[in-house]
Structure formats: C-alpha cells, structure tokens
Amino acid sequence: MNNLKFTRKSRRLTQKELASLLHMSTSTYIKKEKNLDYFRIYEAMELANILQSDINYLFKS
C-alpha cells in the first residue's frame, strides 16, 4: 500500500470523499492514487493540507 492510500485510510476518508475535497471526479482521483496519472503540484499541496501530512511522505516511493 502506498503512503497516500495508507494516510487517506488512516484519516478515514474514502476515495470519493477525498476527490470531492480536491474538486475532481472520483475516477480521476483513483487513477492518480494508483499512479496511473500525476497530481499537479497545487493538487499535491492541497492533498497534503487536507490529510495534514508531509507532501514528501505522501509521494515517497
């Protein structure tokens, strides 16, 4: 499990909820969480803010 998914689940957020908070479709969010597409820098920053986590930790391989 990647750090992003782990952190999202530990914050008890669904992919749908997080997608909504990021103003994107659920399918777009899922692709990005699975590394099939990339988060834009502003999305990554907002994601780190929402999850109250370090951006480097979330995207570390």
CSV table of C-alpha atoms in Angstrom, one decimal:
chain,number,residue,atom,x,y,z
A,1,MET,CA,0.0,0.0,0.0
A,2,ASN,CA,1.4,3.4,-0.9
A,3,ASN,CA,1.8,6.2,1.6
A,4,LEU,CA,-1.0,8.2,0.1
A,5,LYS,CA,-3.6,5.4,0.3
A,6,PHE,CA,-2.4,4.5,3.8
A,7,THR,CA,-2.7,8.1,5.1
A,8,ARG,CA,-6.2,8.5,3.4
A,9,LYS,CA,-7.4,5.3,5.1
A,10,SER,CA,-5.9,6.3,8.5
A,11,ARG,CA,-7.9,9.6,8.2
A,12,ARG,CA,-11.0,7.5,7.5
A,13,LEU,CA,-11.6,9.2,4.1
A,14,THR,CA,-12.9,7.4,1.1
A,15,GLN,CA,-11.6,8.0,-2.4
A,16,LYS,CA,-14.9,9.6,-3.3
A,17,GLU,CA,-14.7,12.0,-0.3
A,18,LEU,CA,-11.1,13.0,-1.0
A,19,ALA,CA,-11.9,13.5,-4.7
A,20,SER,CA,-14.7,15.8,-3.7
A,21,LEU,CA,-12.5,17.8,-1.4
A,22,LEU,CA,-10.0,18.2,-4.2
A,23,HIS,CA,-12.7,19.2,-6.7
A,24,MET,CA,-12.1,16.3,-9.1
A,25,SER,CA,-14.0,13.2,-10.2
A,26,THR,CA,-13.7,10.0,-8.2
A,27,SER,CA,-12.3,8.2,-11.3
A,28,THR,CA,-9.7,10.9,-11.8
A,29,TYR,CA,-8.6,10.7,-8.1
A,30,ILE,CA,-8.4,6.8,-8.3
A,31,LYS,CA,-6.1,7.0,-11.3
A,32,LYS,CA,-3.9,9.4,-9.5
A,33,GLU,CA,-3.8,7.4,-6.3
A,34,LYS,CA,-2.9,4.3,-8.3
A,35,ASN,CA,-0.1,6.3,-10.1
A,36,LEU,CA,-1.7,5.9,-13.4
A,37,ASP,CA,-1.8,9.7,-13.7
A,38,TYR,CA,0.0,12.5,-11.9
A,39,PHE,CA,-1.1,15.0,-9.3
A,40,ARG,CA,-0.5,18.6,-10.3
A,41,ILE,CA,1.7,20.5,-7.8
A,42,TYR,CA,-1.3,22.5,-6.5
A,43,GLU,CA,-3.3,19.3,-6.1
A,44,ALA,CA,-0.5,17.6,-4.2
A,45,MET,CA,-0.1,20.6,-1.9
A,46,GLU,CA,-3.9,20.7,-1.2
A,47,LEU,CA,-3.9,17.0,-0.6
A,48,ALA,CA,-1.1,17.2,1.9
A,49,ASN,CA,-3.0,20.0,3.6
A,50,ILE,CA,-6.3,18.1,3.8
A,51,LEU,CA,-4.5,14.9,5.1
A,52,GLN,CA,-2.4,17.0,7.4
A,53,SER,CA,0.7,15.2,6.2
A,54,ASP,CA,4.1,16.0,4.7
A,55,ILE,CA,3.9,16.1,0.9
A,56,ASN,CA,7.3,14.3,0.6
A,57,TYR,CA,5.9,11.4,2.8
A,58,LEU,CA,2.7,11.1,0.7
A,59,PHE,CA,4.6,10.7,-2.6
A,60,LYS,CA,7.6,8.8,-1.5
A,61,SER,CA,8.1,5.5,-3.4
